[in-house]
Amino acid sequence: MKLASLDLGGRDGRLVVVSRDLRRAVAATGIAETLQAALDDWAVAEPRLLALSAALEAGTAPDAFAFDPAKALAPLPRAWQWLDGSAFHAHGELMAKVFGITNPHHDKPLMYQGMSHRFIAPTAPVPLPTEADGIDFEGEFAVVTGDVSMGTDADTARAHIRLVMLVNDWSLRVPGRAEMETGFGWVQAKPACSAAPIAVTPDELGESWADGRIHLNLLVDWNGARFGAANGGAMGFCFGQLIAHAARTRDLCAGTIIGSGTVSNENYRQVGSSCIAERRGIEMLDEGAARTGFMRFGDRVRMEVLHDGQSVFGAIDQEVVKG
């Protein structure tokens, strides 16, 4: 099942079911006005949404219409919580080498709590204050949970995954370095994330959803040139482990979004990267200095995931502009 939120009024948009080929949609009228409402009452909403999805695929859904991703908001335009991990060891080990960290820890996930009250629409311009902040994109996979009780273990946590998303976790590297040095966490370095228009139930991924991981390539293009095609199956910690880590001392409410961190593979020199910082890190190791600059106003980044030749989440396709 594929779900989206159309910009039809209100901060949370209007929930629609989208066909597998992303060409048709139908409003979830009488089931749930918004995706958050559906998540809050998932046991009741899910079977009805599945039935509507089946009718849409069969061509029998009343009032179906052409789906236009340009009219979509992020699936959850605002969320109760955004918790972003760093689950790809290849990325962490590379950056540890760059910064001279001799013993990167892999015994438990890294995670921070970021801004959740706004997720930018997938084709909307992204306003940022200055190029001097070191504007970077970060391609990630993410999951949306149902209610998760404090102390839930990793295996049980997987059953609480309701939806899978594609996220661009925008990062400002210059204030990021300063905030890391305080040891207190990111605020200015982490503006609002963007999200692809479609959130999917894990079964839509078929065999590519395994072990709590998404075994598909994240295609990243910067100004029309391929920048990376790393595979999500290389997560050192699966999404069940990330959820369990987040829920160790707190309940998680339905609609919590958990991010994978930058998708990265050990053969990053061959497959490319999902963020500029990683590319710069490779250059520093190989050439002694970074030569790739960060984004400039007017630059575009596109992110997409294909499964059997079809777009899974639709695309994030955005221009960075002066805010």
PDB file of C-alpha atoms in Angstrom:
ATOM      1  CA  MET A   1       0.000   0.000   0.000  1.00  0.00           C
ATOM      2  CA  LYS A   2       1.225   3.470  -0.905  1.00  0.00           C
ATOM      3  CA  LEU A   3       0.040   6.599   0.880  1.00  0.00           C
ATOM      4  CA  ALA A   4       0.535  10.338   0.348  1.00  0.00           C
ATOM      5  CA  SER A   5      -0.655  13.651   1.754  1.00  0.00           C
ATOM      6  CA  LEU A   6      -1.934  16.168  -0.784  1.00  0.00           C
ATOM      7  CA  ASP A   7      -1.799  19.918  -0.252  1.00  0.00           C
ATOM      8  CA  LEU A   8      -5.553  20.443  -0.017  1.00  0.00           C
ATOM      9  CA  GLY A   9      -5.660  22.698   3.024  1.00  0.00           C
ATOM     10  CA  GLY A  10      -4.526  22.364   6.602  1.00  0.00           C
ATOM     11  CA  ARG A  11      -1.035  21.834   7.929  1.00  0.00           C
ATOM     12  CA  ASP A  12      -1.274  18.043   7.688  1.00  0.00           C
ATOM     13  CA  GLY A  13      -2.670  17.769   4.159  1.00  0.00           C
ATOM     14  CA  ARG A  14      -5.266  15.260   2.992  1.00  0.00           C
ATOM     15  CA  LEU A  15      -4.576  11.519   3.038  1.00  0.00           C
ATOM     16  CA  VAL A  16      -4.790   9.665  -0.280  1.00  0.00           C
ATOM     17  CA  VAL A  17      -4.029   6.121  -1.392  1.00  0.00           C
ATOM     18  CA  VAL A  18      -1.732   5.992  -4.442  1.00  0.00           C
ATOM     19  CA  SER A  19      -1.469   3.259  -7.067  1.00  0.00           C
ATOM     20  CA  ARG A  20       1.702   1.168  -7.315  1.00  0.00           C
ATOM     21  CA  ASP A  21       2.704   2.890 -10.542  1.00  0.00           C
ATOM     22  CA  LEU A  22       2.164   6.305  -8.875  1.00  0.00           C
ATOM     23  CA  ARG A  23      -0.236   7.374 -11.621  1.00  0.00           C
ATOM     24  CA  ARG A  24      -3.589   7.303  -9.803  1.00  0.00           C
ATOM     25  CA  ALA A  25      -4.846   8.224  -6.351  1.00  0.00           C
ATOM     26  CA  VAL A  26      -8.039   8.231  -4.340  1.00  0.00           C
ATOM     27  CA  ALA A  27      -8.888  10.176  -1.198  1.00  0.00           C
ATOM     28  CA  ALA A  28      -9.240   8.169   2.004  1.00  0.00           C
ATOM     29  CA  THR A  29     -12.645   9.758   2.588  1.00  0.00           C
ATOM     30  CA  GLY A  30     -14.460   8.270   5.554  1.00  0.00           C
ATOM     31  CA  ILE A  31     -11.362   6.394   6.710  1.00  0.00           C
ATOM     32  CA  ALA A  32      -8.942   9.091   7.862  1.00  0.00           C
ATOM     33  CA  GLU A  33      -8.545  12.723   6.894  1.00  0.00           C
ATOM     34  CA  THR A  34      -4.785  12.705   7.533  1.00  0.00           C
ATOM     35  CA  LEU A  35      -1.999  10.159   7.707  1.00  0.00           C
ATOM     36  CA  GLN A  36      -1.484  10.901  11.395  1.00  0.00           C
ATOM     37  CA  ALA A  37      -5.157  10.130  12.047  1.00  0.00           C
ATOM     38  CA  ALA A  38      -4.750   6.797  10.269  1.00  0.00           C
ATOM     39  CA  LEU A  39      -1.652   5.975  12.332  1.00  0.00           C
ATOM     40  CA  ASP A  40      -3.465   6.864  15.553  1.00  0.00           C
ATOM     41  CA  ASP A  41      -6.142   4.259  14.767  1.00  0.00           C
ATOM     42  CA  TRP A  42      -4.138   1.879  12.595  1.00  0.00           C
ATOM     43  CA  ALA A  43      -5.918  -1.338  13.592  1.00  0.00           C
ATOM     44  CA  VAL A  44      -9.150   0.088  12.201  1.00  0.00           C
ATOM     45  CA  ALA A  45      -7.757   2.205   9.369  1.00  0.00           C
ATOM     46  CA  GLU A  46      -5.273  -0.247   7.847  1.00  0.00           C
ATOM     47  CA  PRO A  47      -7.729  -2.882   6.561  1.00  0.00           C
ATOM     48  CA  ARG A  48      -9.972  -0.203   5.112  1.00  0.00           C
ATOM     49  CA  LEU A  49      -7.038   1.518   3.418  1.00  0.00           C
ATOM     50  CA  LEU A  50      -5.867  -1.841   2.045  1.00  0.00           C
ATOM     51  CA  ALA A  51      -9.324  -2.459   0.598  1.00  0.00           C
ATOM     52  CA  LEU A  52      -9.294   0.979  -1.003  1.00  0.00           C
ATOM     53  CA  SER A  53      -5.824   0.293  -2.409  1.00  0.00           C
ATOM     54  CA  ALA A  54      -7.029  -2.977  -3.925  1.00  0.00           C
ATOM     55  CA  ALA A  55      -9.984  -1.193  -5.518  1.00  0.00           C
ATOM     56  CA  LEU A  56      -7.655   1.459  -6.927  1.00  0.00           C
ATOM     57  CA  GLU A  57      -5.415  -1.216  -8.481  1.00  0.00           C
ATOM     58  CA  ALA A  58      -8.480  -2.967  -9.924  1.00  0.00           C
ATOM     59  CA  GLY A  59      -9.790   0.269 -11.404  1.00  0.00           C
ATOM     60  CA  THR A  60     -12.986   0.183  -9.341  1.00  0.00           C
ATOM     61  CA  ALA A  61     -12.242   2.887  -6.769  1.00  0.00           C
ATOM     62  CA  PRO A  62     -14.812   5.673  -7.102  1.00  0.00           C
ATOM     63  CA  ASP A  63     -13.553   9.224  -7.650  1.00  0.00           C
ATOM     64  CA  ALA A  64      -9.982   8.171  -8.476  1.00  0.00           C
ATOM     65  CA  PHE A  65      -7.880  10.873 -10.106  1.00  0.00           C
ATOM     66  CA  ALA A  66      -4.452  11.401 -11.659  1.00  0.00           C
ATOM     67  CA  PHE A  67      -1.735  11.647  -9.013  1.00  0.00           C
ATOM     68  CA  ASP A  68       0.509  14.705  -9.303  1.00  0.00           C
ATOM     69  CA  PRO A  69       3.565  14.509  -6.999  1.00  0.00           C
ATOM     70  CA  ALA A  70       4.021  18.272  -7.363  1.00  0.00           C
ATOM     71  CA  LYS A  71       0.835  18.683  -5.321  1.00  0.00           C
ATOM     72  CA  ALA A  72       2.030  16.368  -2.553  1.00  0.00           C
ATOM     73  CA  LEU A  73       3.354  17.403   0.801  1.00  0.00           C
ATOM     74  CA  ALA A  74       5.689  15.192   2.791  1.00  0.00           C
ATOM     75  CA  PRO A  75       3.722  12.093   3.888  1.00  0.00           C
ATOM     76  CA  LEU A  76       3.791  13.480   7.432  1.00  0.00           C
ATOM     77  CA  PRO A  77       4.130  17.252   6.957  1.00  0.00           C
ATOM     78  CA  ARG A  78       4.711  17.502  10.695  1.00  0.00           C
ATOM     79  CA  ALA A  79       5.447  14.634  13.048  1.00  0.00           C
ATOM     80  CA  TRP A  80       5.400  14.055  16.768  1.00  0.00           C
ATOM     81  CA  GLN A  81       9.035  13.012  16.750  1.00  0.00           C
ATOM     82  CA  TRP A  82      12.006  12.701  14.371  1.00  0.00           C
ATOM     83  CA  LEU A  83      14.845  10.553  15.690  1.00  0.00           C
ATOM     84  CA  ASP A  84      17.768  10.158  13.311  1.00  0.00           C
ATOM     85  CA  GLY A  85      20.318   7.389  13.672  1.00  0.00           C
ATOM     86  CA  SER A  86      23.717   6.743  12.144  1.00  0.00           C
ATOM     87  CA  ALA A  87      23.386   3.083  11.276  1.00  0.00           C
ATOM     88  CA  PHE A  88      25.839   2.677   8.377  1.00  0.00           C
ATOM     89  CA  HIS A  89      29.245   1.704   9.764  1.00  0.00           C
ATOM     90  CA  ALA A  90      31.025   2.514   6.496  1.00  0.00           C
ATOM     91  CA  HIS A  91      30.080   6.174   6.844  1.00  0.00           C
ATOM     92  CA  GLY A  92      30.977   6.324  10.535  1.00  0.00           C
ATOM     93  CA  GLU A  93      34.342   4.639  10.043  1.00  0.00           C
ATOM     94  CA  LEU A  94      35.240   6.925   7.146  1.00  0.00           C
ATOM     95  CA  MET A  95      34.428  10.061   9.099  1.00  0.00           C
ATOM     96  CA  ALA A  96      36.307   8.688  12.121  1.00  0.00           C
ATOM     97  CA  LYS A  97      39.423   8.359   9.964  1.00  0.00           C
ATOM     98  CA  VAL A  98      38.988  11.905   8.693  1.00  0.00           C
ATOM     99  CA  PHE A  99      38.640  13.340  12.212  1.00  0.00           C
ATOM    100  CA  GLY A 100      41.286  11.108  13.781  1.00  0.00           C
ATOM    101  CA  ILE A 101      38.950   9.038  15.956  1.00  0.00           C
ATOM    102  CA  THR A 102      40.873   5.803  16.560  1.00  0.00           C
ATOM    103  CA  ASN A 103      38.122   3.650  18.083  1.00  0.00           C
ATOM    104  CA  PRO A 104      34.652   4.270  16.605  1.00  0.00           C
ATOM    105  CA  HIS A 105      32.019   2.488  18.712  1.00  0.00           C
ATOM    106  CA  HIS A 106      29.560   0.044  17.147  1.00  0.00           C
ATOM    107  CA  ASP A 107      28.097  -1.428  20.344  1.00  0.00           C
ATOM    108  CA  LYS A 108      24.985   0.738  20.197  1.00  0.00           C
ATOM    109  CA  PRO A 109      23.422   3.122  17.670  1.00  0.00           C
ATOM    110  CA  LEU A 110      24.167   6.820  17.478  1.00  0.00           C
ATOM    111  CA  MET A 111      20.979   8.885  17.445  1.00  0.00           C
ATOM    112  CA  TYR A 112      19.850  12.465  17.890  1.00  0.00           C
ATOM    113  CA  GLN A 113      16.418  14.069  18.220  1.00  0.00           C
ATOM    114  CA  GLY A 114      15.855  16.554  15.424  1.00  0.00           C
ATOM    115  CA  MET A 115      13.287  19.059  14.261  1.00  0.00           C
ATOM    116  CA  SER A 116       9.976  17.317  13.564  1.00  0.00           C
ATOM    117  CA  HIS A 117       7.351  20.047  13.343  1.00  0.00           C
ATOM    118  CA  ARG A 118       7.967  20.466   9.615  1.00  0.00           C
ATOM    119  CA  PHE A 119       8.993  18.175   6.775  1.00  0.00           C
ATOM    120  CA  ILE A 120       9.458  20.011   3.484  1.00  0.00           C
ATOM    121  CA  ALA A 121       7.402  18.915   0.471  1.00  0.00           C
ATOM    122  CA  PRO A 122       9.353  16.847  -2.088  1.00  0.00           C
ATOM    123  CA  THR A 123       9.432  19.428  -4.883  1.00  0.00           C
ATOM    124  CA  ALA A 124       9.335  22.635  -2.817  1.00  0.00           C
ATOM    125  CA  PRO A 125      12.313  25.014  -2.871  1.00  0.00           C
ATOM    126  CA  VAL A 126      14.508  24.758   0.218  1.00  0.00           C
ATOM    127  CA  PRO A 127      15.278  28.196   1.722  1.00  0.00           C
ATOM    128  CA  LEU A 128      18.483  28.461   3.738  1.00  0.00           C
ATOM    129  CA  PRO A 129      20.223  31.540   5.137  1.00  0.00           C
ATOM    130  CA  THR A 130      23.712  31.476   3.621  1.00  0.00           C
ATOM    131  CA  GLU A 131      25.992  29.347   1.461  1.00  0.00           C
ATOM    132  CA  ALA A 132      28.721  29.938   4.058  1.00  0.00           C
ATOM    133  CA  ASP A 133      27.001  27.418   6.360  1.00  0.00           C
ATOM    134  CA  GLY A 134      28.194  24.512   4.201  1.00  0.00           C
ATOM    135  CA  ILE A 135      24.893  23.286   2.738  1.00  0.00           C
ATOM    136  CA  ASP A 136      24.760  19.498   2.408  1.00  0.00           C
ATOM    137  CA  PHE A 137      22.153  16.879   1.570  1.00  0.00           C
ATOM    138  CA  GLU A 138      21.903  13.503   3.308  1.00  0.00           C
ATOM    139  CA  GLY A 139      19.925  10.716   1.659  1.00  0.00           C
ATOM    140  CA  GLU A 140      18.322   8.383   4.174  1.00  0.00           C
ATOM    141  CA  PHE A 141      15.689   5.729   4.578  1.00  0.00           C
ATOM    142  CA  ALA A 142      13.236   6.103   7.444  1.00  0.00           C
ATOM    143  CA  VAL A 143      10.391   4.214   9.073  1.00  0.00           C
ATOM    144  CA  VAL A 144       7.205   5.456  10.700  1.00  0.00           C
ATOM    145  CA  THR A 145       6.181   3.607  13.847  1.00  0.00           C
ATOM    146  CA  GLY A 146       2.953   2.854  15.582  1.00  0.00           C
ATOM    147  CA  ASP A 147       2.804   3.156  19.365  1.00  0.00           C
ATOM    148  CA  VAL A 148       5.906   1.573  20.917  1.00  0.00           C
ATOM    149  CA  SER A 149       6.131   0.873  24.646  1.00  0.00           C
ATOM    150  CA  MET A 150       9.221   1.765  26.640  1.00  0.00           C
ATOM    151  CA  GLY A 151      11.610  -1.167  26.836  1.00  0.00           C
ATOM    152  CA  THR A 152      10.431  -2.860  23.632  1.00  0.00           C
ATOM    153  CA  ASP A 153      13.147  -5.179  22.262  1.00  0.00           C
ATOM    154  CA  ALA A 154      14.459  -5.038  18.705  1.00  0.00           C
ATOM    155  CA  ASP A 155      12.599  -8.093  17.391  1.00  0.00           C
ATOM    156  CA  THR A 156       9.273  -6.890  18.767  1.00  0.00           C
ATOM    157  CA  ALA A 157       9.968  -3.361  17.520  1.00  0.00           C
ATOM    158  CA  ARG A 158       9.902  -4.493  13.887  1.00  0.00           C
ATOM    159  CA  ALA A 159       6.221  -5.350  14.235  1.00  0.00           C
ATOM    160  CA  HIS A 160       5.567  -1.702  15.105  1.00  0.00           C
ATOM    161  CA  ILE A 161       6.903  -0.437  11.745  1.00  0.00           C
ATOM    162  CA  ARG A 162       3.922   0.898   9.840  1.00  0.00           C
ATOM    163  CA  LEU A 163       5.488   2.685   6.881  1.00  0.00           C
ATOM    164  CA  VAL A 164       8.793   3.278   5.102  1.00  0.00           C
ATOM    165  CA  MET A 165       9.902   6.658   3.728  1.00  0.00           C
ATOM    166  CA  LEU A 166      12.716   8.354   1.817  1.00  0.00           C
ATOM    167  CA  VAL A 167      14.169  11.429   3.561  1.00  0.00           C
ATOM    168  CA  ASN A 168      16.706  14.132   2.764  1.00  0.00           C
ATOM    169  CA  ASP A 169      18.157  15.200   6.108  1.00  0.00           C
ATOM    170  CA  TRP A 170      19.479  18.652   5.203  1.00  0.00           C
ATOM    171  CA  SER A 171      22.654  19.507   7.100  1.00  0.00           C
ATOM    172  CA  LEU A 172      24.667  22.693   7.572  1.00  0.00           C
ATOM    173  CA  ARG A 173      28.216  21.520   8.134  1.00  0.00           C
ATOM    174  CA  VAL A 174      29.838  24.727   9.415  1.00  0.00           C
ATOM    175  CA  PRO A 175      27.501  25.369  12.384  1.00  0.00           C
ATOM    176  CA  GLY A 176      27.403  21.583  12.794  1.00  0.00           C
ATOM    177  CA  ARG A 177      31.084  21.460  13.720  1.00  0.00           C
ATOM    178  CA  ALA A 178      30.648  24.236  16.273  1.00  0.00           C
ATOM    179  CA  GLU A 179      27.596  22.594  17.833  1.00  0.00           C
ATOM    180  CA  MET A 180      29.309  19.201  18.040  1.00  0.00           C
ATOM    181  CA  GLU A 181      32.126  20.759  20.032  1.00  0.00           C
ATOM    182  CA  THR A 182      29.673  21.875  22.714  1.00  0.00           C
ATOM    183  CA  GLY A 183      28.653  18.269  23.314  1.00  0.00           C
ATOM    184  CA  PHE A 184      25.051  19.386  23.646  1.00  0.00           C
ATOM    185  CA  GLY A 185      23.506  18.559  20.295  1.00  0.00           C
ATOM    186  CA  TRP A 186      22.426  20.075  16.985  1.00  0.00           C
ATOM    187  CA  VAL A 187      19.968  22.931  16.493  1.00  0.00           C
ATOM    188  CA  GLN A 188      21.211  25.404  13.871  1.00  0.00           C
ATOM    189  CA  ALA A 189      22.968  22.655  11.906  1.00  0.00           C
ATOM    190  CA  LYS A 190      19.782  20.721  11.284  1.00  0.00           C
ATOM    191  CA  PRO A 191      17.011  22.648   9.474  1.00  0.00           C
ATOM    192  CA  ALA A 192      13.812  20.930   8.340  1.00  0.00           C
ATOM    193  CA  CYS A 193      14.181  17.635   6.460  1.00  0.00           C
ATOM    194  CA  SER A 194      12.532  16.916   3.131  1.00  0.00           C
ATOM    195  CA  ALA A 195      10.650  13.731   2.281  1.00  0.00           C
ATOM    196  CA  ALA A 196       9.636  11.935  -0.895  1.00  0.00           C
ATOM    197  CA  PRO A 197       5.880  12.088  -1.586  1.00  0.00           C
ATOM    198  CA  ILE A 198       5.016   8.436  -0.940  1.00  0.00           C
ATOM    199  CA  ALA A 199       5.152   6.390   2.256  1.00  0.00           C
ATOM    200  CA  VAL A 200       4.825   2.646   1.689  1.00  0.00           C
ATOM    201  CA  THR A 201       3.974  -0.346   3.828  1.00  0.00           C
ATOM    202  CA  PRO A 202       7.010  -2.663   4.073  1.00  0.00           C
ATOM    203  CA  ASP A 203       5.318  -5.414   2.054  1.00  0.00           C
ATOM    204  CA  GLU A 204       5.455  -3.129  -1.007  1.00  0.00           C
ATOM    205  CA  LEU A 205       9.214  -3.702  -1.064  1.00  0.00           C
ATOM    206  CA  GLY A 206       8.862  -7.476  -1.439  1.00  0.00           C
ATOM    207  CA  GLU A 207      12.117  -9.364  -0.870  1.00  0.00           C
ATOM    208  CA  SER A 208      13.946  -6.038  -0.750  1.00  0.00           C
ATOM    209  CA  TRP A 209      12.577  -5.593   2.778  1.00  0.00           C
ATOM    210  CA  ALA A 210      14.534  -8.107   4.881  1.00  0.00           C
ATOM    211  CA  ASP A 211      16.078  -8.158   8.353  1.00  0.00           C
ATOM    212  CA  GLY A 212      14.567  -4.756   9.095  1.00  0.00           C
ATOM    213  CA  ARG A 213      16.569  -3.237   6.239  1.00  0.00           C
ATOM    214  CA  ILE A 214      15.809  -1.853   2.776  1.00  0.00           C
ATOM    215  CA  HIS A 215      17.951  -3.687   0.240  1.00  0.00           C
ATOM    216  CA  LEU A 216      17.588  -1.140  -2.541  1.00  0.00           C
ATOM    217  CA  ASN A 217      19.872   1.511  -4.018  1.00  0.00           C
ATOM    218  CA  LEU A 218      19.316   5.163  -3.121  1.00  0.00           C
ATOM    219  CA  LEU A 219      19.983   7.125  -6.312  1.00  0.00           C
ATOM    220  CA  VAL A 220      21.289  10.638  -5.660  1.00  0.00           C
ATOM    221  CA  ASP A 221      21.818  13.197  -8.444  1.00  0.00           C
ATOM    222  CA  TRP A 222      23.357  16.618  -7.854  1.00  0.00           C
ATOM    223  CA  ASN A 223      22.732  19.163 -10.636  1.00  0.00           C
ATOM    224  CA  GLY A 224      21.820  16.340 -13.004  1.00  0.00           C
ATOM    225  CA  ALA A 225      24.920  14.204 -12.416  1.00  0.00           C
ATOM    226  CA  ARG A 226      24.859  10.905 -10.542  1.00  0.00           C
ATOM    227  CA  PHE A 227      26.461  11.393  -7.130  1.00  0.00           C
ATOM    228  CA  GLY A 228      25.668   8.125  -5.367  1.00  0.00           C
ATOM    229  CA  ALA A 229      23.847   4.804  -5.558  1.00  0.00           C
ATOM    230  CA  ALA A 230      24.504   3.226  -2.159  1.00  0.00           C
ATOM    231  CA  ASN A 231      22.436   0.231  -1.020  1.00  0.00           C
ATOM    232  CA  GLY A 232      20.361   0.367   2.154  1.00  0.00           C
ATOM    233  CA  GLY A 233      21.019  -3.264   3.019  1.00  0.00           C
ATOM    234  CA  ALA A 234      24.398  -2.347   4.540  1.00  0.00           C
ATOM    235  CA  MET A 235      22.904  -0.939   7.758  1.00  0.00           C
ATOM    236  CA  GLY A 236      24.996  -2.010  10.735  1.00  0.00           C
ATOM    237  CA  PHE A 237      21.915  -1.657  12.938  1.00  0.00           C
ATOM    238  CA  CYS A 238      18.504  -2.604  11.553  1.00  0.00           C
ATOM    239  CA  PHE A 239      15.413  -0.463  12.055  1.00  0.00           C
ATOM    240  CA  GLY A 240      14.221  -2.752  14.844  1.00  0.00           C
ATOM    241  CA  GLN A 241      17.415  -2.012  16.758  1.00  0.00           C
ATOM    242  CA  LEU A 242      17.072   1.715  16.132  1.00  0.00           C
ATOM    243  CA  ILE A 243      13.488   1.703  17.432  1.00  0.00           C
ATOM    244  CA  ALA A 244      14.480  -0.321  20.492  1.00  0.00           C
ATOM    245  CA  HIS A 245      17.333   2.114  21.180  1.00  0.00           C
ATOM    246  CA  ALA A 246      14.954   5.079  20.980  1.00  0.00           C
ATOM    247  CA  ALA A 247      12.372   3.364  23.198  1.00  0.00           C
ATOM    248  CA  ARG A 248      14.768   2.277  25.951  1.00  0.00           C
ATOM    249  CA  THR A 249      13.666   5.053  28.324  1.00  0.00           C
ATOM    250  CA  ARG A 250      10.506   6.405  26.671  1.00  0.00           C
ATOM    251  CA  ASP A 251       7.328   5.394  24.925  1.00  0.00           C
ATOM    252  CA  LEU A 252       7.160   6.279  21.237  1.00  0.00           C
ATOM    253  CA  CYS A 253       3.842   7.524  19.934  1.00  0.00           C
ATOM    254  CA  ALA A 254       2.294   6.562  16.619  1.00  0.00           C
ATOM    255  CA  GLY A 255       3.787   8.734  13.896  1.00  0.00           C
ATOM    256  CA  THR A 256       7.347   8.726  15.252  1.00  0.00           C
ATOM    257  CA  ILE A 257       9.845   8.809  12.360  1.00  0.00           C
ATOM    258  CA  ILE A 258      13.164   6.971  12.784  1.00  0.00           C
ATOM    259  CA  GLY A 259      15.950   7.696  10.280  1.00  0.00           C
ATOM    260  CA  SER A 260      18.751   5.384   9.169  1.00  0.00           C
ATOM    261  CA  GLY A 261      21.378   8.061   8.814  1.00  0.00           C
ATOM    262  CA  THR A 262      23.328   8.629   5.590  1.00  0.00           C
ATOM    263  CA  VAL A 263      23.113   5.561   3.361  1.00  0.00           C
ATOM    264  CA  SER A 264      26.677   4.379   2.817  1.00  0.00           C
ATOM    265  CA  ASN A 265      28.534   1.302   1.569  1.00  0.00           C
ATOM    266  CA  GLU A 266      32.086   0.084   2.141  1.00  0.00           C
ATOM    267  CA  ASN A 267      32.807   0.410  -1.581  1.00  0.00           C
ATOM    268  CA  TYR A 268      31.869   4.094  -1.537  1.00  0.00           C
ATOM    269  CA  ARG A 269      34.596   4.910  -4.042  1.00  0.00           C
ATOM    270  CA  GLN A 270      32.693   2.795  -6.588  1.00  0.00           C
ATOM    271  CA  VAL A 271      29.032   3.386  -5.721  1.00  0.00           C
ATOM    272  CA  GLY A 272      29.327   7.021  -4.642  1.00  0.00           C
ATOM    273  CA  SER A 273      27.904   8.784  -1.626  1.00  0.00           C
ATOM    274  CA  SER A 274      24.608  10.040  -0.242  1.00  0.00           C
ATOM    275  CA  CYS A 275      26.063  13.252   1.184  1.00  0.00           C
ATOM    276  CA  ILE A 276      28.790  15.717   0.229  1.00  0.00           C
ATOM    277  CA  ALA A 277      30.605  15.370   3.561  1.00  0.00           C
ATOM    278  CA  GLU A 278      31.376  11.730   2.779  1.00  0.00           C
ATOM    279  CA  ARG A 279      32.723  12.610  -0.690  1.00  0.00           C
ATOM    280  CA  ARG A 280      34.908  15.291   0.885  1.00  0.00           C
ATOM    281  CA  GLY A 281      36.121  12.784   3.471  1.00  0.00           C
ATOM    282  CA  ILE A 282      37.184  10.365   0.729  1.00  0.00           C
ATOM    283  CA  GLU A 283      39.071  13.180  -1.001  1.00  0.00           C
ATOM    284  CA  MET A 284      40.831  14.112   2.220  1.00  0.00           C
ATOM    285  CA  LEU A 285      42.029  10.540   2.671  1.00  0.00           C
ATOM    286  CA  ASP A 286      42.959   9.953  -0.966  1.00  0.00           C
ATOM    287  CA  GLU A 287      44.253  13.389  -2.002  1.00  0.00           C
ATOM    288  CA  GLY A 288      45.074  15.137   1.261  1.00  0.00           C
ATOM    289  CA  ALA A 289      42.378  17.803   0.901  1.00  0.00           C
ATOM    290  CA  ALA A 290      38.699  18.118   0.069  1.00  0.00           C
ATOM    291  CA  ARG A 291      38.052  19.511  -3.402  1.00  0.00           C
ATOM    292  CA  THR A 292      34.260  19.136  -3.677  1.00  0.00           C
ATOM    293  CA  GLY A 293      32.452  22.220  -2.416  1.00  0.00           C
ATOM    294  CA  PHE A 294      29.103  22.290  -0.684  1.00  0.00           C
ATOM    295  CA  MET A 295      25.842  23.336  -2.348  1.00  0.00           C
ATOM    296  CA  ARG A 296      25.233  26.782  -3.777  1.00  0.00           C
ATOM    297  CA  PHE A 297      21.954  28.632  -4.199  1.00  0.00           C
ATOM    298  CA  GLY A 298      20.347  27.430  -7.417  1.00  0.00           C
ATOM    299  CA  ASP A 299      21.758  23.904  -7.077  1.00  0.00           C
ATOM    300  CA  ARG A 300      19.346  20.960  -7.312  1.00  0.00           C
ATOM    301  CA  VAL A 301      19.399  17.560  -5.664  1.00  0.00           C
ATOM    302  CA  ARG A 302      17.267  14.599  -6.682  1.00  0.00           C
ATOM    303  CA  MET A 303      16.784  11.371  -4.721  1.00  0.00           C
ATOM    304  CA  GLU A 304      14.861   8.304  -5.841  1.00  0.00           C
ATOM    305  CA  VAL A 305      14.644   4.559  -5.239  1.00  0.00           C
ATOM    306  CA  LEU A 306      13.662   2.069  -7.946  1.00  0.00           C
ATOM    307  CA  HIS A 307      12.221  -1.420  -7.462  1.00  0.00           C
ATOM    308  CA  ASP A 308      11.623  -3.582 -10.524  1.00  0.00           C
ATOM    309  CA  GLY A 309      12.062  -0.449 -12.625  1.00  0.00           C
ATOM    310  CA  GLN A 310       9.387   1.554 -10.810  1.00  0.00           C
ATOM    311  CA  SER A 311       9.813   4.437  -8.405  1.00  0.00           C
ATOM    312  CA  VAL A 312       9.032   3.279  -4.867  1.00  0.00           C
ATOM    313  CA  PHE A 313       8.582   6.582  -3.041  1.00  0.00           C
ATOM    314  CA  GLY A 314       8.469   9.045  -5.907  1.00  0.00           C
ATOM    315  CA  ALA A 315      11.345  11.523  -6.054  1.00  0.00           C
ATOM    316  CA  ILE A 316      12.700  14.283  -3.896  1.00  0.00           C
ATOM    317  CA  ASP A 317      13.673  16.925  -6.469  1.00  0.00           C
ATOM    318  CA  GLN A 318      14.510  20.317  -4.988  1.00  0.00           C
ATOM    319  CA  GLU A 319      16.397  23.560  -5.485  1.00  0.00           C
ATOM    320  CA  VAL A 320      18.288  25.303  -2.695  1.00  0.00           C
ATOM    321  CA  VAL A 321      17.390  29.013  -2.523  1.00  0.00           C
ATOM    322  CA  LYS A 322      18.317  32.027  -0.451  1.00  0.00           C
ATOM    323  CA  GLY A 323      16.043  32.226   2.586  1.00  0.00           C
TER     324      GLY A 323
END
